[in-house]
Short mmCIF file of C-alpha atoms and ligand atoms in Angstrom, two decimals:
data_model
loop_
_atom_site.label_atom_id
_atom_site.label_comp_id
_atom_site.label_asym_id
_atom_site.label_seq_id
_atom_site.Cartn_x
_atom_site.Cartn_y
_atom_site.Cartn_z
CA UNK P 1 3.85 16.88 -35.42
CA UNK P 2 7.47 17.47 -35.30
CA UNK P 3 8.79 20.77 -36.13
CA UNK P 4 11.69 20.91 -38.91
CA UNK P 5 13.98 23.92 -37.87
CA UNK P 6 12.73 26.25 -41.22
CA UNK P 7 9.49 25.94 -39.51
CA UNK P 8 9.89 27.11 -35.83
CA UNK P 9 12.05 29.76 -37.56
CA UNK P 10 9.12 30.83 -39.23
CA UNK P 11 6.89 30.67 -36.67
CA UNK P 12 8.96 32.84 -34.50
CA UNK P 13 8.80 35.46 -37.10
CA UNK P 14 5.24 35.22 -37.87
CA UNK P 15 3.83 35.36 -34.17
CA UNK P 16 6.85 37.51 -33.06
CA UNK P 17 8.26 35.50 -30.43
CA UNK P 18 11.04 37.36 -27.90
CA UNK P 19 11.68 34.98 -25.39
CA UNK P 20 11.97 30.86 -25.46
CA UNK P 21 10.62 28.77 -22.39
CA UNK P 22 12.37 25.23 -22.15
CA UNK P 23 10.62 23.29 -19.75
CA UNK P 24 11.14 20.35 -17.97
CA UNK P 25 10.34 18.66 -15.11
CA UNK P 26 11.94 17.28 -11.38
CA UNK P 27 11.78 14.37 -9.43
CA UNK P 28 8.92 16.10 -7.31
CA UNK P 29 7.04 17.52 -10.16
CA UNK P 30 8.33 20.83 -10.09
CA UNK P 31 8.45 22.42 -13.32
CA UNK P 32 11.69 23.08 -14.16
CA UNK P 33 12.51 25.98 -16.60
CA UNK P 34 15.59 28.02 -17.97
CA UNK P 35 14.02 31.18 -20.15
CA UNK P 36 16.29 32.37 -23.27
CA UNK P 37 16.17 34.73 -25.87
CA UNK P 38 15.29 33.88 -28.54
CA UNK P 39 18.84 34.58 -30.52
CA UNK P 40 19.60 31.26 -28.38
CA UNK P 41 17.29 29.34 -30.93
CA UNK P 42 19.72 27.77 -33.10
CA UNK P 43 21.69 26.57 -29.81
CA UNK P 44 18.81 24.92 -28.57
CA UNK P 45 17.89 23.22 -32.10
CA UNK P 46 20.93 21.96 -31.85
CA UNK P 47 21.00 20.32 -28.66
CA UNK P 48 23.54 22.77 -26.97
CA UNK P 49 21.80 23.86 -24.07
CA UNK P 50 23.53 23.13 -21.02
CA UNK P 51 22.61 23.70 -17.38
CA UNK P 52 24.18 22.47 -13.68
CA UNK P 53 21.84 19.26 -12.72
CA UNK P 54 23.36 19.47 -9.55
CA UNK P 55 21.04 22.00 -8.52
CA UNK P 56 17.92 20.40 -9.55
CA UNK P 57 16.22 18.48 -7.11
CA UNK P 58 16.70 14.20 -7.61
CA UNK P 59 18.96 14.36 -10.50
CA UNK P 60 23.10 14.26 -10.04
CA UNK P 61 25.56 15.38 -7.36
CA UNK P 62 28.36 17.96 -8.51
CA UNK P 63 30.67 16.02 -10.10
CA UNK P 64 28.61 14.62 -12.82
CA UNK P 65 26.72 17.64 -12.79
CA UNK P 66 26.77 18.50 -16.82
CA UNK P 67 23.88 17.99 -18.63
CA UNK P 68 22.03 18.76 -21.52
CA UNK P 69 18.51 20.07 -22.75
CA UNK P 70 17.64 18.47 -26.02
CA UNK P 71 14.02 19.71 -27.04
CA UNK P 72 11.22 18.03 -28.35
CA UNK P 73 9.61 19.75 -31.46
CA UNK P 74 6.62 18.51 -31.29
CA UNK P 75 5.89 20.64 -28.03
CA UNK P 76 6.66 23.67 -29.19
CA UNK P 77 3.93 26.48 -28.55
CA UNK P 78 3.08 30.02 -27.89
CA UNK P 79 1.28 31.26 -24.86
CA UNK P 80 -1.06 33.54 -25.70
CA UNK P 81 0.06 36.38 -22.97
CA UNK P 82 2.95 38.51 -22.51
CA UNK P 83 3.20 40.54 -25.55
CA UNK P 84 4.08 43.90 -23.85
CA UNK P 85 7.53 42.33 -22.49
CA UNK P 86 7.48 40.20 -25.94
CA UNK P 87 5.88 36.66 -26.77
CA UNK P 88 6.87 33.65 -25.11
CA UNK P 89 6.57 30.13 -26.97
CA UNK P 90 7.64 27.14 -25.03
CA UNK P 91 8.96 24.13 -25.34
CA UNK P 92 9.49 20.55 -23.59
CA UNK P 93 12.69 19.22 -23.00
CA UNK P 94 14.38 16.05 -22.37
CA UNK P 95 17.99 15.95 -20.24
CA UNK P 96 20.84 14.24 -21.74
CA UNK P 97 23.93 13.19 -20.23
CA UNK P 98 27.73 14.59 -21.77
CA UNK P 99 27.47 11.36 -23.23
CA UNK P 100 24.78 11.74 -25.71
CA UNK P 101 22.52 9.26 -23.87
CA UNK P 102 19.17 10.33 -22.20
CA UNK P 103 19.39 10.82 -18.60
CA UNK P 104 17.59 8.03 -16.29
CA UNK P 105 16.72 10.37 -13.78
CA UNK P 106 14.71 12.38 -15.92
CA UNK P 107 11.09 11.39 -15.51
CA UNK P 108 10.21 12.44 -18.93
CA UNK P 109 12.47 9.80 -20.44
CA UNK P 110 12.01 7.13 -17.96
CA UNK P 111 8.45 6.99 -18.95
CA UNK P 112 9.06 7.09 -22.92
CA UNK P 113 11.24 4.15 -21.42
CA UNK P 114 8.18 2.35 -19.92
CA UNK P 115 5.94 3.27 -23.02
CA UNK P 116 8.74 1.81 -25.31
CA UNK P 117 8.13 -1.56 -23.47
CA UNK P 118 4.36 -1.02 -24.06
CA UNK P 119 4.66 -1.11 -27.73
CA UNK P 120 6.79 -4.21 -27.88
CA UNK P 121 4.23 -5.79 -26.52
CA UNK P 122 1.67 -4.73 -29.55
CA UNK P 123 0.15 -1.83 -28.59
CA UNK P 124 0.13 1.78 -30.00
CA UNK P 125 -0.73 3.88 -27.43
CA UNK P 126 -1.66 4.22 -23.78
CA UNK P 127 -4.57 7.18 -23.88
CA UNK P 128 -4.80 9.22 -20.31
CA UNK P 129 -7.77 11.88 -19.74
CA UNK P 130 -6.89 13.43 -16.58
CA UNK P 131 -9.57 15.11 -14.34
CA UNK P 132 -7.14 17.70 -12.09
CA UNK P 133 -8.94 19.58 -9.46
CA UNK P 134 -7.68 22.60 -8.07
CA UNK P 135 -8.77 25.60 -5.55
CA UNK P 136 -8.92 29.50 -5.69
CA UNK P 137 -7.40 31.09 -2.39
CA UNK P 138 -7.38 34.75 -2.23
CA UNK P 139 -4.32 36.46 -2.17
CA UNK P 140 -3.56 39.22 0.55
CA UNK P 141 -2.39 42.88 0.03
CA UNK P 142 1.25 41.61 -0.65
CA UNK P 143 0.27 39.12 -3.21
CA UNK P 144 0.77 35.93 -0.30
CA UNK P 145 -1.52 33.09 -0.53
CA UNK P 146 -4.60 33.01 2.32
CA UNK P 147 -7.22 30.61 2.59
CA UNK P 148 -9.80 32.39 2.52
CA UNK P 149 -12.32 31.29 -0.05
CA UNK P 150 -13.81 33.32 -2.55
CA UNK P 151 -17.47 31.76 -3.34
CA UNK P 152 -19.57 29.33 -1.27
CA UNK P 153 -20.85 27.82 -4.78
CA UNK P 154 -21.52 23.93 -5.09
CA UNK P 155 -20.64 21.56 -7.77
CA UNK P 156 -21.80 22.88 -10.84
CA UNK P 157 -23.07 25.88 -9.73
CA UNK P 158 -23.00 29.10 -11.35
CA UNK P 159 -23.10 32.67 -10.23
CA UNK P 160 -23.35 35.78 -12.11
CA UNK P 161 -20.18 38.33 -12.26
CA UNK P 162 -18.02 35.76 -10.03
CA UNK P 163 -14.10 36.38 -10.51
CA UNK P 164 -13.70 33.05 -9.84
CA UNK P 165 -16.06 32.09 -12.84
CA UNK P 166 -14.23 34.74 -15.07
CA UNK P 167 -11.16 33.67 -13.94
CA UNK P 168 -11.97 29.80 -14.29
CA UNK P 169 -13.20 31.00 -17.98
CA UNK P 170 -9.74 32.58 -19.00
CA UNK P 171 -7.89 29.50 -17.81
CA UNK P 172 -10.24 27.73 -20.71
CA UNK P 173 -9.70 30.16 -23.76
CA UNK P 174 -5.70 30.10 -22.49
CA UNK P 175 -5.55 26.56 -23.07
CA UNK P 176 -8.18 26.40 -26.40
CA UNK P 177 -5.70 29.39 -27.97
CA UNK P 178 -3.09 26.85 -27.05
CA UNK P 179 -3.88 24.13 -28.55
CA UNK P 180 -5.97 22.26 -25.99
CA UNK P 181 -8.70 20.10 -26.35
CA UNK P 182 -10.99 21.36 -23.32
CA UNK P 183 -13.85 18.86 -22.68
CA UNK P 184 -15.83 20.68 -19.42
CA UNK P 185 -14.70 23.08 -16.92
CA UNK P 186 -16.98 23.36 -13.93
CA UNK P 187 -17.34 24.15 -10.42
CA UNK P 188 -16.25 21.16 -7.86
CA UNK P 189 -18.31 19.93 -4.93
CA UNK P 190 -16.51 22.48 -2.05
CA UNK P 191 -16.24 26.23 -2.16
CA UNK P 192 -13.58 27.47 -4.12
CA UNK P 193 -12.76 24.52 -6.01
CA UNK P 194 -13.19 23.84 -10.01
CA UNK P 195 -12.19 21.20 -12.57
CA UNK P 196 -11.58 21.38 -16.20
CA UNK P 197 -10.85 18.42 -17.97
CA UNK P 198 -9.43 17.92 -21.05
CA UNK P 199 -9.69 15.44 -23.88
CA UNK P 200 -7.19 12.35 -23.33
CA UNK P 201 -4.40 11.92 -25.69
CA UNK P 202 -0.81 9.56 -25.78
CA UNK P 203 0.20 9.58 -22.39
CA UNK P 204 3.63 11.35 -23.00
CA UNK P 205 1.39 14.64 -24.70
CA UNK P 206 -0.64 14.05 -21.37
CA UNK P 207 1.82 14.38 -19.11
CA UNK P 208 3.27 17.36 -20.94
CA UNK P 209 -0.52 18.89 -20.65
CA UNK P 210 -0.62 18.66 -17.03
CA UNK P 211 2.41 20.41 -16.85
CA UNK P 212 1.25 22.91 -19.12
CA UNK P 213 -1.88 22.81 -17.29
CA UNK P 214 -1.03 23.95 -14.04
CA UNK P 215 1.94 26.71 -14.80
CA UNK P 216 -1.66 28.39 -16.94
CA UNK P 217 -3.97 27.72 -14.06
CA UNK P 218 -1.51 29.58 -11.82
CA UNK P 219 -0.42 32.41 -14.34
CA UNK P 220 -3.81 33.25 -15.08
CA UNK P 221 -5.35 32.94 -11.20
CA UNK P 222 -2.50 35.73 -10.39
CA UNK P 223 -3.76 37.70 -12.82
CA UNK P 224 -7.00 37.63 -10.45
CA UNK P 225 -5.84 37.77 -7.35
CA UNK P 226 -5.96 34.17 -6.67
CA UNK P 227 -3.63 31.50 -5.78
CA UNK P 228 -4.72 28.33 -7.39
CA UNK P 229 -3.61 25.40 -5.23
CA UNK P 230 -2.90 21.79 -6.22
CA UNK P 231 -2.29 20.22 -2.91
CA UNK P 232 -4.52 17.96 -2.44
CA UNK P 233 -6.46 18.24 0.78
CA UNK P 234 -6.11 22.54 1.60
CA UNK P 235 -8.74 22.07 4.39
CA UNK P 236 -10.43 19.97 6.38
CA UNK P 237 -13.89 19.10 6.50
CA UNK P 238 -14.51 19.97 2.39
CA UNK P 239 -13.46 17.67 -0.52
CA UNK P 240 -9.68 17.47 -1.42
CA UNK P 241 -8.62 17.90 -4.80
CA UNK P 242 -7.91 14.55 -6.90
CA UNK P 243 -6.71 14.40 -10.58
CA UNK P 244 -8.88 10.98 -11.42
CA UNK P 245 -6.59 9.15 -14.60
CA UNK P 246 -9.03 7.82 -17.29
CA UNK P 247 -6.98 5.25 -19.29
CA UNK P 248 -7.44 2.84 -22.20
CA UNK P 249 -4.46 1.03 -24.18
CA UNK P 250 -5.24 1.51 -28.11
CA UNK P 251 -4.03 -1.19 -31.01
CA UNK P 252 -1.29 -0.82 -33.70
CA UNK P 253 -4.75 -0.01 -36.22
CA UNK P 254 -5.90 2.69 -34.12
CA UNK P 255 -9.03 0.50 -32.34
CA UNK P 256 -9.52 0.69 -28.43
CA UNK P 257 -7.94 -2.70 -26.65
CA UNK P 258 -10.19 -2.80 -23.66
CA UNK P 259 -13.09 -2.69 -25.73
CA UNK P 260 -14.94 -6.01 -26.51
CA UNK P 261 -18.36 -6.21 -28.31
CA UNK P 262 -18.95 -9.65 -27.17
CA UNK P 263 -18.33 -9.67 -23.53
CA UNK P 264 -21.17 -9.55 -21.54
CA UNK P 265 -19.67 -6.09 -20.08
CA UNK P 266 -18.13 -5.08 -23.58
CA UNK P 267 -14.74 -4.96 -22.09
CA UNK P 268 -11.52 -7.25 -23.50
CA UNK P 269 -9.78 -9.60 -21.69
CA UNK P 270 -7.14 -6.96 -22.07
CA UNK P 271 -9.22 -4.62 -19.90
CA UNK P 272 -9.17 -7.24 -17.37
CA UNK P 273 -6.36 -7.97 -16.88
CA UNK P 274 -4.99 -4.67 -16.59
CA UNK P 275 -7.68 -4.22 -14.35
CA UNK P 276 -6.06 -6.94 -12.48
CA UNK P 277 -2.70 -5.30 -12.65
CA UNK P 278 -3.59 -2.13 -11.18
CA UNK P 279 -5.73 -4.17 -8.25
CA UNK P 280 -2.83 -6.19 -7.22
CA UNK P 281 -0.08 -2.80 -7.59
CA UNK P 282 -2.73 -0.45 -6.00
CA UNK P 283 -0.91 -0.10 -2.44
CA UNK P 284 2.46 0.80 -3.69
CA UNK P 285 1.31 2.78 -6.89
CA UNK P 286 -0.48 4.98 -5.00
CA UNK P 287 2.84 6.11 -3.19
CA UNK P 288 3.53 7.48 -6.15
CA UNK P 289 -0.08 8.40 -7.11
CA UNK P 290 -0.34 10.14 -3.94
CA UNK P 291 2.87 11.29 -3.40
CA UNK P 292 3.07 14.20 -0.59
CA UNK P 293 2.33 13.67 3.32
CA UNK P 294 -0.93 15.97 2.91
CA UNK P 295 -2.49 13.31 0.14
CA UNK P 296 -3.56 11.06 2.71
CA UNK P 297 -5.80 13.50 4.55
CA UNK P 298 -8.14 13.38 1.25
CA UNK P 299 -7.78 9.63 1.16
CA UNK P 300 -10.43 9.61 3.91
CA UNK P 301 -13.83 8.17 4.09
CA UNK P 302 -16.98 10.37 3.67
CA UNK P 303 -15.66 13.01 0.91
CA UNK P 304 -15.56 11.11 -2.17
CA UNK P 305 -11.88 9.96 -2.29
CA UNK P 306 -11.53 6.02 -2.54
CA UNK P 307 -10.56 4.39 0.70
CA UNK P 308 -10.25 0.91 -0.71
CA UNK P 309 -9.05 -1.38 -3.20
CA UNK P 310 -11.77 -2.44 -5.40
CA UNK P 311 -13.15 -1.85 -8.66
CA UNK P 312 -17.06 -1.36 -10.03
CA UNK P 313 -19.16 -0.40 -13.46
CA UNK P 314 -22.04 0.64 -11.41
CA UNK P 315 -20.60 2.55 -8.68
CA UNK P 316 -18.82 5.41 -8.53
CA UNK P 317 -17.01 5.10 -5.02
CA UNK P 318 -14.49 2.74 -5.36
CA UNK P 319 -10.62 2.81 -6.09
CA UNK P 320 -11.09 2.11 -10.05
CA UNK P 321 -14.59 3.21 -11.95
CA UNK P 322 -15.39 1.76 -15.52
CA UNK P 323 -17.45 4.83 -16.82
CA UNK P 324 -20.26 3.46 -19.53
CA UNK P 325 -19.25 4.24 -22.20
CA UNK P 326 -18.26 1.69 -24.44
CA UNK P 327 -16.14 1.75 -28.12
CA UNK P 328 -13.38 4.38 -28.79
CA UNK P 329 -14.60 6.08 -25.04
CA UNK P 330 -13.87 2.44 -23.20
CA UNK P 331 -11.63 3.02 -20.35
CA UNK P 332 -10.67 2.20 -16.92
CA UNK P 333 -10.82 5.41 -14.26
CA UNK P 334 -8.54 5.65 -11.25
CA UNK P 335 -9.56 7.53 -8.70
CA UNK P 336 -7.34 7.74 -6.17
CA UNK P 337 -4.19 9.95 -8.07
CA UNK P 338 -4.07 13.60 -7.40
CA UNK P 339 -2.09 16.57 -8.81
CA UNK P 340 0.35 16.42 -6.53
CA UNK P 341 1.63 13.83 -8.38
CA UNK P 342 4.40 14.13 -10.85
CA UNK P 343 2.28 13.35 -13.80
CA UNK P 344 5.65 11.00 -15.49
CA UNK P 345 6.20 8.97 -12.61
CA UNK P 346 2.59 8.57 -11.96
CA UNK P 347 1.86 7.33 -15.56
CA UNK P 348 4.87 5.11 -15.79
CA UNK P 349 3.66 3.45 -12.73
CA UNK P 350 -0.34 2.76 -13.30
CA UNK P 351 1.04 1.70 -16.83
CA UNK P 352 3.63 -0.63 -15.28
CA UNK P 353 1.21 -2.46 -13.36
CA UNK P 354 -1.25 -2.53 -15.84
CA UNK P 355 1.56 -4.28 -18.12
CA UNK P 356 2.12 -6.23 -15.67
CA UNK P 357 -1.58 -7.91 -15.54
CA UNK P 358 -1.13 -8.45 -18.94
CA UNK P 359 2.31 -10.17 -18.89
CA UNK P 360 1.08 -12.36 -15.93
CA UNK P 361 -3.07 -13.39 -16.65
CA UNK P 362 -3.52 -11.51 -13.41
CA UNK P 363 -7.69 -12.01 -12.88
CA UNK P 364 -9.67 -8.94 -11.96
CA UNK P 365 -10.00 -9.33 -8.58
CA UNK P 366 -11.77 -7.05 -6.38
CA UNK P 367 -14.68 -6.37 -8.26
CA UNK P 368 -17.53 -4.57 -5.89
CA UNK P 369 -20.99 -3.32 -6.75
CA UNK P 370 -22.53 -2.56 -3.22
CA UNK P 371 -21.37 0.51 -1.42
CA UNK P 372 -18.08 -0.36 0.67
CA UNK P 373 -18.46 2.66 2.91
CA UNK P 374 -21.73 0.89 4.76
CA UNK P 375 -19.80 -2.35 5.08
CA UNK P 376 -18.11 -3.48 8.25
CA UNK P 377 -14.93 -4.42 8.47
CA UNK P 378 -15.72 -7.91 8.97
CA UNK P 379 -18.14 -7.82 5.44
CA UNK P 380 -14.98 -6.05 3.78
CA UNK P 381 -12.38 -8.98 4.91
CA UNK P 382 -15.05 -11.57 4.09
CA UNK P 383 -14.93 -9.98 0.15
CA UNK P 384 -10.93 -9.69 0.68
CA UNK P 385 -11.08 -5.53 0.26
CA UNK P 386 -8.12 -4.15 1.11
CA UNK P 387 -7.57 -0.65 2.74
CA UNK P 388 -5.27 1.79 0.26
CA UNK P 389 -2.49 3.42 2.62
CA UNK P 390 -3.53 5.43 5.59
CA UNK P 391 -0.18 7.31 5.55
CA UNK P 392 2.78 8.23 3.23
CA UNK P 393 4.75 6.10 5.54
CA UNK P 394 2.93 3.05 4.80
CA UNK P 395 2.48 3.58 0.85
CA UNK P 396 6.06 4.04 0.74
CA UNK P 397 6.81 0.37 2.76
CA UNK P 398 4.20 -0.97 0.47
CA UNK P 399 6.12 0.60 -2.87
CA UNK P 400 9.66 -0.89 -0.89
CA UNK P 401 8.28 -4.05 -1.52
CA UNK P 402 6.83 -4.34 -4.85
CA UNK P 403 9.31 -4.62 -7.34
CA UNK P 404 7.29 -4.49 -10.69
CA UNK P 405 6.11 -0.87 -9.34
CA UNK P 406 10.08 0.01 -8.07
CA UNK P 407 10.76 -1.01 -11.87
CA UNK P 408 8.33 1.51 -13.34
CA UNK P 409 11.04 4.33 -12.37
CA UNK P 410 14.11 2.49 -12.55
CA UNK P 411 17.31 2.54 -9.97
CA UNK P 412 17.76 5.80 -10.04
CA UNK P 413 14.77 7.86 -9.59
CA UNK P 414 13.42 5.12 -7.13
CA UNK P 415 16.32 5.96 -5.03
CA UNK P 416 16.49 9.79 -5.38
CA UNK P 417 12.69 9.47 -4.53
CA UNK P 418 12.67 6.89 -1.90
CA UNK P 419 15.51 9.30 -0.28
CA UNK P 420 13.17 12.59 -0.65
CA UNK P 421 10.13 10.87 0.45
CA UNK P 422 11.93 8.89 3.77
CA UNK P 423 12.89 12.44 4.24
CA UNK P 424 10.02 14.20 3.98
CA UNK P 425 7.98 12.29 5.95
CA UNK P 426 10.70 12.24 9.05
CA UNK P 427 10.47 15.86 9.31
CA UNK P 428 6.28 15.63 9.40
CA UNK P 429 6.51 13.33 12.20
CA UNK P 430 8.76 15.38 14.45
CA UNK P 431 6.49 18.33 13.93
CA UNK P 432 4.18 18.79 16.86
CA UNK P 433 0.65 20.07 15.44
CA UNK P 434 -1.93 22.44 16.52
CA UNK P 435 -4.68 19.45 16.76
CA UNK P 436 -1.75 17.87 19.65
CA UNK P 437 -2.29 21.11 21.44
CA UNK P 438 -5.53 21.61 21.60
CA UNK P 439 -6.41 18.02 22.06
CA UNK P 440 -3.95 17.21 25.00
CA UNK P 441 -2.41 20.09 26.81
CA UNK P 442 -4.97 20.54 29.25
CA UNK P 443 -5.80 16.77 29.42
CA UNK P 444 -2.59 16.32 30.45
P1 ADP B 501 -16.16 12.07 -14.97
O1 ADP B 501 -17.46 11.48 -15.44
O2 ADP B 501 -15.39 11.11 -14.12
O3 ADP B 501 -16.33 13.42 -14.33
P2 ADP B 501 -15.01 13.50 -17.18
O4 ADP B 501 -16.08 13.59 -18.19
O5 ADP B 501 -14.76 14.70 -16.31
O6 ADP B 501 -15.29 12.22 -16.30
O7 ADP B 501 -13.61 13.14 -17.87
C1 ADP B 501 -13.49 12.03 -18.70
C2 ADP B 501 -12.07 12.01 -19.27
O8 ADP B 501 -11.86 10.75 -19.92
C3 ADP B 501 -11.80 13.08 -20.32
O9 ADP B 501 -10.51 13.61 -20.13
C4 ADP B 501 -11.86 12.26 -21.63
O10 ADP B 501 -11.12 12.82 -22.70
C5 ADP B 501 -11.24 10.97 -21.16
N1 ADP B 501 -11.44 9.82 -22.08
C6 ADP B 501 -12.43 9.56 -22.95
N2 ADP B 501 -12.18 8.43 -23.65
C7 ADP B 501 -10.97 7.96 -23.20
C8 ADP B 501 -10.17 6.84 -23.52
N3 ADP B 501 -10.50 5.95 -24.44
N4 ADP B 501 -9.00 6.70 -22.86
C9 ADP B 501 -8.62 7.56 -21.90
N5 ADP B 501 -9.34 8.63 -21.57
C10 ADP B 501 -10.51 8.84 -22.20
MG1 MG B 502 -14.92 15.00 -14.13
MG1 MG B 503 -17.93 14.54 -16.11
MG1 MG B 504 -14.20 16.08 -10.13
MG1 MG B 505 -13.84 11.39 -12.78
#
């Protein structure tokens, strides 16, 4: 629902709003936010906001550095904290050029661009339930991050009195007072680490929610001494954190397109071939996906992260899952993607290749029930299962040369984020590690 102007009025009244955040996010998947009073409301109705892009990582050098904050009404909500400094309601934002026109380097709009395309080509919506996994550190006596763990709990286990329970609780009524649809929120396979899922909706609203998601996580795992961490791989030996992507395309009249009740699977040839879409784009999505040099150490055999390209009904292991459930719950389930990603680019991509099986008849290719993790290589080349990218390096040479996935962003964040990424990874590799130490400065 859109908010008319008389209503956000009123609702700033009624739940005595002081402040206004307007949110939006970076080329990384930073959130991005400019807090104003809330006399400022008008200004921002009106599309008047202005701040220096410059400064914002990926978007414009100085001297086009202008731009605007024009926010969406339909994202408009309270958080349900913060009334002894005064309320806070939020709201997502879109940047605009002087011009009027949306800015391309915006991830927001570049994937209402991509789901634009989606609905020329007959369909209503593209539906994403994300799974985001995330850990509790402790903090120290001057509030700084540690790694030390609080619990030693497996997945779903539960303990009486534990803050990180409690704290894992508030996170839930947070999001429920806010709106959100919370389906389960449990404890993850290592110490320390929980999920909470909630229910899928359009993939624009999803996006937003992740956002949303993580700035509450964090707020509210302060509040308990915690740091809550979404890199994806904290420590070695345990499971990483992933954000799986359930997905589904629905029909102009509402029905689920990758459902069919007369396939011997119940899945439409438009499940296929998206299926065959994100097969053949899974290298170079994933450099998106899987975006930061520490993703790869959780893309690693042996703790429930896919290592290969392939996809399964039966097995849970593999790159892409098709959960049982059948009807409005159809849906494909990609597990590779983890919050680290920047939750626009990362949609605009999967759907991009998924359009693209459409567009092209690409066949489902890949499909594996046995367990690839006991094959050898030689059974895995025999089947024609490919490895996903060992390194950020790779994913990125992989992503150079697929153009239908270089598309999904569009000229200008592919090159702000080919530029970041090149970057990024140049300064890992000149870093000499503790593991090069220990491992060869006595040897030789
Ligand atoms: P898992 O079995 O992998 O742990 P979860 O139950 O944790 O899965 O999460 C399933 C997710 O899939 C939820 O976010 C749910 O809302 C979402 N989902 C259900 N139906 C659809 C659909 N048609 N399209 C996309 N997502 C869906
Ligand atoms: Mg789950
Ligand atoms: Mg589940
Ligand atoms: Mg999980
Ligand atoms: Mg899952």
């Amino acid at each position: 629902h859109v908010f008319t102007k008389d209503e956000v009025r009123q609702m700033v009244k009624d739940e005595d709003i002081h402040f206004l955040r307007v949110m939006f996010t970076d080329l990384l998947g930073t959130i991005k936010s400019v807090d104003l009073p809330v006399s400022q409301l008008d200004k921002l109705m009106d599309n008047k906001i202005m701040f220096d892009g410059s400064s914002i990582d990926g978007f414009v050098r100085i001297e086009e550095s202008d731009m605007y904050l024009y926010p969406d009404m339909s994202t408009w909500l309270a958080f349900p904290w913060g009334a002894e400094h005064g309320k806070v309601a939020r709201v997502i934002c879109s940047v605009y050029k002087t011009d009027g026109t949306p800015f391309e380097g915006d991830p927001r709009n570049n994937l209402k661009r991509v789901l634009e395309d989606m609905r020329k080509m007959g369909f209503k919506d593209f539906n994403i339930g994300p799974e985001p996994e995330f850990f509790l550190f402790k903090t120290d006596e001057k509030g700084n991050p540690t790694t030390n763990l609080n619990d030693k709990e497996n997945y779903f286990d539960m303990e009486p009195a534990d803050p990180g329970e409690d704290c894992r609780r508030d996170i839930v009524l947070a999001l429920e007072k806010m709106g959100f649809d919370v389906e389960a929120a449990h404890h993850e396979v290592a110490p320390g680490q929980h999920e909470v899922d909630f229910k899928y909706s359009d993939a624009l609203e999803a996006a937003d929610n992740i956002q949303t998601f993580k700035f509450v996580v964090k707020t509210i795992a302060k509040k308990y001494g915690f740091h809550a961490t979404f890199m994806p791989k904290p420590l070695s030996g345990i499971n990483g954190s992933g954000m799986h992507l359930n997905m589904s395309l629905f029909s102009q009249d509402g029905s689920n397109a990758f459902f069919d009740e007369n396939d011997k699977d119940k899945l439409s040839a438009t499940a296929y071939h998206f299926l065959g879409g994100l097969m053949k784009h899974a290298r170079s999505y994933t450099a998106i996906c899987n975006p930061i040099v520490n993703s790869y150490k959780r893309l690693v055999p042996g703790y429930e992260a896919p290592v290969y390209v392939a996809w399964s009904t039966s097995n849970r292991s593999p790159l892409v899952r098709i959960p049982s459930d059948r009807g409005m719950g159809t849906r494909l389930e990609l597990r590779s993607a983890d919050p680290s990603a920047n939750p626009y680019l990362a949609i605009a991509a999967v759907l991009e290749a998924g359009l693209d099986g459409l567009r092209n008849n690409l066949p489902p290719i890949h499909n594996v029930d046995e367990n690839i993790y006991t094959m050898t290589k030689g059974e895995r080349a025999e089947k024609d299962i490919r490895d996903l990218p060992d390194t950020l390096h790779n994913a990125l040479k992989s992503l150079a040369a697929d153009e239908v996935i270089k598309s999904s962003m569009g000229e200008h964040l592919y090159n702000s984020f080919m530029e970041a990424k090149t970057r990024e990874y140049a300064s890992y590799r000149q870093h000499v590690s503790d593991w090069e130490r220990q491992h060869y400065l006595e040897q030789y």
